[in-house]
């Protein structure tokens, strides 16, 4: 009787694991956030003209560990060839990287305001790209997994200032 019980449990576990893709988005957050943030970065290219740096506000990245943060910063530094930092708008002001006369950054500030995990490894992001009070764009993007790679889709602007 015991043998039969364990055999059934073994078969059930094999069947259940076969149904599971084994993909856990939370194990790839550095890559996933990099893709989402880059989709935001690609919006309104005029905001990126003559930028001296890219600041990414990671203050609310609750699930991201230090290794993931380094992966994100390295990705942007390698791709855009400018200084890249983890900083909030307030921190940029404190560092003197925000011109208080013109209210303009010498770089851009990327932010993620909302993250929602959907079905089928789709992750919804709502974020923004900021250069000044009248130079910014809000973006929604979905990052998904297809052909063994994380990709973005359904990138749309939600506001422009």
mmCIF file of C-alpha atoms in Angstrom:
data_model
loop_
_atom_site.group_PDB
_atom_site.id
_atom_site.type_symbol
_atom_site.label_atom_id
_atom_site.label_comp_id
_atom_site.label_asym_id
_atom_site.label_seq_id
_atom_site.Cartn_x
_atom_site.Cartn_y
_atom_site.Cartn_z
ATOM 1 C CA UNK A 1 0.000 0.000 0.000
ATOM 2 C CA UNK A 2 2.807 2.430 0.914
ATOM 3 C CA UNK A 3 4.613 1.724 -2.341
ATOM 4 C CA UNK A 4 1.499 2.450 -4.373
ATOM 5 C CA UNK A 5 0.891 5.722 -2.445
ATOM 6 C CA UNK A 6 4.460 6.950 -3.067
ATOM 7 C CA UNK A 7 4.269 5.917 -6.728
ATOM 8 C CA UNK A 8 1.128 7.991 -7.194
ATOM 9 C CA UNK A 9 2.749 10.964 -5.450
ATOM 10 C CA UNK A 10 5.826 10.621 -7.648
ATOM 11 C CA UNK A 11 3.755 10.510 -10.851
ATOM 12 C CA UNK A 12 1.722 13.540 -9.723
ATOM 13 C CA UNK A 13 4.869 15.528 -8.959
ATOM 14 C CA UNK A 14 6.336 14.684 -12.383
ATOM 15 C CA UNK A 15 3.122 15.726 -14.119
ATOM 16 C CA UNK A 16 2.877 18.966 -12.152
ATOM 17 C CA UNK A 17 6.488 19.884 -12.835
ATOM 18 C CA UNK A 18 5.981 19.203 -16.547
ATOM 19 C CA UNK A 19 3.161 21.747 -16.568
ATOM 20 C CA UNK A 20 5.341 24.362 -14.940
ATOM 21 C CA UNK A 21 7.719 26.201 -17.269
ATOM 22 C CA UNK A 22 10.134 26.598 -14.390
ATOM 23 C CA UNK A 23 10.433 30.269 -15.187
ATOM 24 C CA UNK A 24 10.280 32.519 -12.152
ATOM 25 C CA UNK A 25 10.267 36.233 -13.102
ATOM 26 C CA UNK A 26 11.509 37.237 -9.654
ATOM 27 C CA UNK A 27 14.788 35.462 -10.441
ATOM 28 C CA UNK A 28 15.327 37.780 -13.451
ATOM 29 C CA UNK A 29 14.354 41.163 -12.005
ATOM 30 C CA UNK A 30 17.573 42.934 -13.013
ATOM 31 C CA UNK A 31 16.998 42.012 -16.654
ATOM 32 C CA UNK A 32 13.241 42.631 -16.535
ATOM 33 C CA UNK A 33 13.555 46.080 -14.946
ATOM 34 C CA UNK A 34 16.357 46.987 -17.396
ATOM 35 C CA UNK A 35 14.067 46.189 -20.320
ATOM 36 C CA UNK A 36 11.146 48.134 -18.841
ATOM 37 C CA UNK A 37 13.322 51.159 -17.992
ATOM 38 C CA UNK A 38 14.945 51.086 -21.442
ATOM 39 C CA UNK A 39 11.504 51.099 -23.076
ATOM 40 C CA UNK A 40 10.781 54.253 -21.069
ATOM 41 C CA UNK A 41 14.187 55.714 -21.971
ATOM 42 C CA UNK A 42 13.491 55.278 -25.683
ATOM 43 C CA UNK A 43 10.422 57.534 -25.461
ATOM 44 C CA UNK A 44 10.660 61.202 -26.473
ATOM 45 C CA UNK A 45 14.277 61.178 -27.636
ATOM 46 C CA UNK A 46 14.410 64.992 -27.473
ATOM 47 C CA UNK A 47 14.502 64.675 -23.669
ATOM 48 C CA UNK A 48 17.770 62.747 -24.019
ATOM 49 C CA UNK A 49 19.596 65.314 -26.159
ATOM 50 C CA UNK A 50 22.911 66.416 -24.638
ATOM 51 C CA UNK A 51 22.238 64.452 -21.466
ATOM 52 C CA UNK A 52 25.219 64.178 -19.164
ATOM 53 C CA UNK A 53 23.830 61.344 -17.044
ATOM 54 C CA UNK A 54 20.967 58.952 -16.471
ATOM 55 C CA UNK A 55 19.546 58.801 -12.955
ATOM 56 C CA UNK A 56 17.317 55.867 -12.074
ATOM 57 C CA UNK A 57 15.164 56.309 -8.990
ATOM 58 C CA UNK A 58 15.291 52.866 -7.373
ATOM 59 C CA UNK A 59 13.990 54.058 -4.008
ATOM 60 C CA UNK A 60 10.751 52.101 -4.422
ATOM 61 C CA UNK A 61 12.210 48.964 -6.053
ATOM 62 C CA UNK A 62 11.155 46.749 -3.160
ATOM 63 C CA UNK A 63 11.901 43.377 -4.764
ATOM 64 C CA UNK A 64 15.252 44.371 -6.250
ATOM 65 C CA UNK A 65 18.454 43.338 -4.483
ATOM 66 C CA UNK A 66 21.876 45.018 -4.776
ATOM 67 C CA UNK A 67 23.011 42.626 -7.499
ATOM 68 C CA UNK A 68 19.923 43.462 -9.591
ATOM 69 C CA UNK A 69 20.556 47.188 -9.096
ATOM 70 C CA UNK A 70 24.145 46.804 -10.288
ATOM 71 C CA UNK A 71 22.895 44.866 -13.330
ATOM 72 C CA UNK A 72 20.495 47.695 -14.209
ATOM 73 C CA UNK A 73 23.110 50.427 -13.763
ATOM 74 C CA UNK A 74 25.690 48.484 -15.801
ATOM 75 C CA UNK A 75 23.186 47.900 -18.607
ATOM 76 C CA UNK A 76 22.482 51.631 -18.960
ATOM 77 C CA UNK A 77 26.122 52.665 -18.643
ATOM 78 C CA UNK A 78 27.178 50.253 -21.374
ATOM 79 C CA UNK A 79 24.312 51.125 -23.724
ATOM 80 C CA UNK A 80 24.208 54.924 -23.362
ATOM 81 C CA UNK A 81 27.880 55.681 -22.541
ATOM 82 C CA UNK A 82 27.091 58.311 -19.893
ATOM 83 C CA UNK A 83 27.305 58.390 -16.120
ATOM 84 C CA UNK A 84 24.509 56.319 -14.576
ATOM 85 C CA UNK A 85 23.396 56.523 -10.958
ATOM 86 C CA UNK A 86 20.706 55.447 -8.532
ATOM 87 C CA UNK A 87 19.199 58.750 -7.361
ATOM 88 C CA UNK A 88 15.898 60.465 -6.608
ATOM 89 C CA UNK A 89 15.051 63.979 -7.781
ATOM 90 C CA UNK A 90 15.779 65.271 -4.280
ATOM 91 C CA UNK A 91 19.198 63.608 -4.297
ATOM 92 C CA UNK A 92 19.967 65.122 -7.695
ATOM 93 C CA UNK A 93 19.090 68.543 -6.298
ATOM 94 C CA UNK A 94 21.337 67.950 -3.271
ATOM 95 C CA UNK A 95 24.217 66.968 -5.586
ATOM 96 C CA UNK A 96 23.757 70.151 -7.628
ATOM 97 C CA UNK A 97 22.635 68.205 -10.711
ATOM 98 C CA UNK A 98 19.368 70.122 -11.032
ATOM 99 C CA UNK A 99 19.544 73.692 -12.269
ATOM 100 C CA UNK A 100 17.342 75.644 -9.836
ATOM 101 C CA UNK A 101 17.328 78.675 -12.167
ATOM 102 C CA UNK A 102 15.950 76.832 -15.194
ATOM 103 C CA UNK A 103 14.395 73.841 -13.334
ATOM 104 C CA UNK A 104 16.097 71.495 -15.800
ATOM 105 C CA UNK A 105 18.235 68.403 -15.237
ATOM 106 C CA UNK A 106 21.509 68.031 -17.123
ATOM 107 C CA UNK A 107 20.462 64.423 -17.586
ATOM 108 C CA UNK A 108 17.287 62.371 -17.364
ATOM 109 C CA UNK A 109 15.539 60.749 -14.429
ATOM 110 C CA UNK A 110 13.796 57.402 -14.951
ATOM 111 C CA UNK A 111 11.204 56.180 -12.484
ATOM 112 C CA UNK A 112 8.928 53.174 -12.037
ATOM 113 C CA UNK A 113 5.761 54.023 -10.152
ATOM 114 C CA UNK A 114 3.835 50.763 -10.469
ATOM 115 C CA UNK A 115 4.593 47.076 -11.115
ATOM 116 C CA UNK A 116 1.966 44.356 -11.528
ATOM 117 C CA UNK A 117 2.598 40.690 -12.220
ATOM 118 C CA UNK A 118 0.041 39.341 -14.675
ATOM 119 C CA UNK A 119 -0.640 35.843 -16.026
ATOM 120 C CA UNK A 120 1.774 34.071 -18.373
ATOM 121 C CA UNK A 121 4.848 35.926 -17.090
ATOM 122 C CA UNK A 122 3.611 39.318 -18.274
ATOM 123 C CA UNK A 123 4.784 42.148 -16.034
ATOM 124 C CA UNK A 124 3.107 45.548 -16.309
ATOM 125 C CA UNK A 125 5.163 48.668 -15.544
ATOM 126 C CA UNK A 126 4.065 52.268 -15.237
ATOM 127 C CA UNK A 127 6.898 54.780 -15.187
ATOM 128 C CA UNK A 128 8.257 58.092 -16.392
ATOM 129 C CA UNK A 129 11.168 59.901 -17.957
ATOM 130 C CA UNK A 130 11.816 63.382 -16.560
ATOM 131 C CA UNK A 131 14.058 66.215 -17.699
ATOM 132 C CA UNK A 132 12.200 69.309 -16.464
ATOM 133 C CA UNK A 133 8.816 70.574 -15.315
ATOM 134 C CA UNK A 134 7.747 70.888 -18.931
ATOM 135 C CA UNK A 135 9.888 68.047 -20.241
ATOM 136 C CA UNK A 136 8.693 64.620 -19.240
ATOM 137 C CA UNK A 137 6.725 61.636 -20.427
ATOM 138 C CA UNK A 138 4.706 58.904 -18.696
ATOM 139 C CA UNK A 139 4.896 55.396 -20.108
ATOM 140 C CA UNK A 140 3.196 52.044 -19.665
ATOM 141 C CA UNK A 141 5.013 48.924 -20.824
ATOM 142 C CA UNK A 142 4.556 45.192 -20.560
ATOM 143 C CA UNK A 143 7.599 42.943 -20.305
ATOM 144 C CA UNK A 144 7.031 39.322 -21.263
ATOM 145 C CA UNK A 145 8.983 36.129 -21.874
ATOM 146 C CA UNK A 146 9.095 34.637 -25.368
ATOM 147 C CA UNK A 147 11.625 32.525 -27.267
ATOM 148 C CA UNK A 148 13.834 32.215 -24.174
ATOM 149 C CA UNK A 149 14.169 35.983 -23.851
ATOM 150 C CA UNK A 150 12.537 38.851 -21.922
ATOM 151 C CA UNK A 151 11.081 41.493 -24.261
ATOM 152 C CA UNK A 152 8.863 44.568 -24.111
ATOM 153 C CA UNK A 153 5.533 45.070 -25.836
ATOM 154 C CA UNK A 154 2.564 47.391 -25.726
ATOM 155 C CA UNK A 155 4.737 50.429 -24.931
ATOM 156 C CA UNK A 156 2.503 53.498 -24.820
ATOM 157 C CA UNK A 157 2.744 57.051 -23.606
ATOM 158 C CA UNK A 158 0.197 57.989 -20.992
ATOM 159 C CA UNK A 159 1.100 61.685 -20.583
ATOM 160 C CA UNK A 160 3.504 64.335 -21.885
ATOM 161 C CA UNK A 161 4.525 67.579 -20.218
#
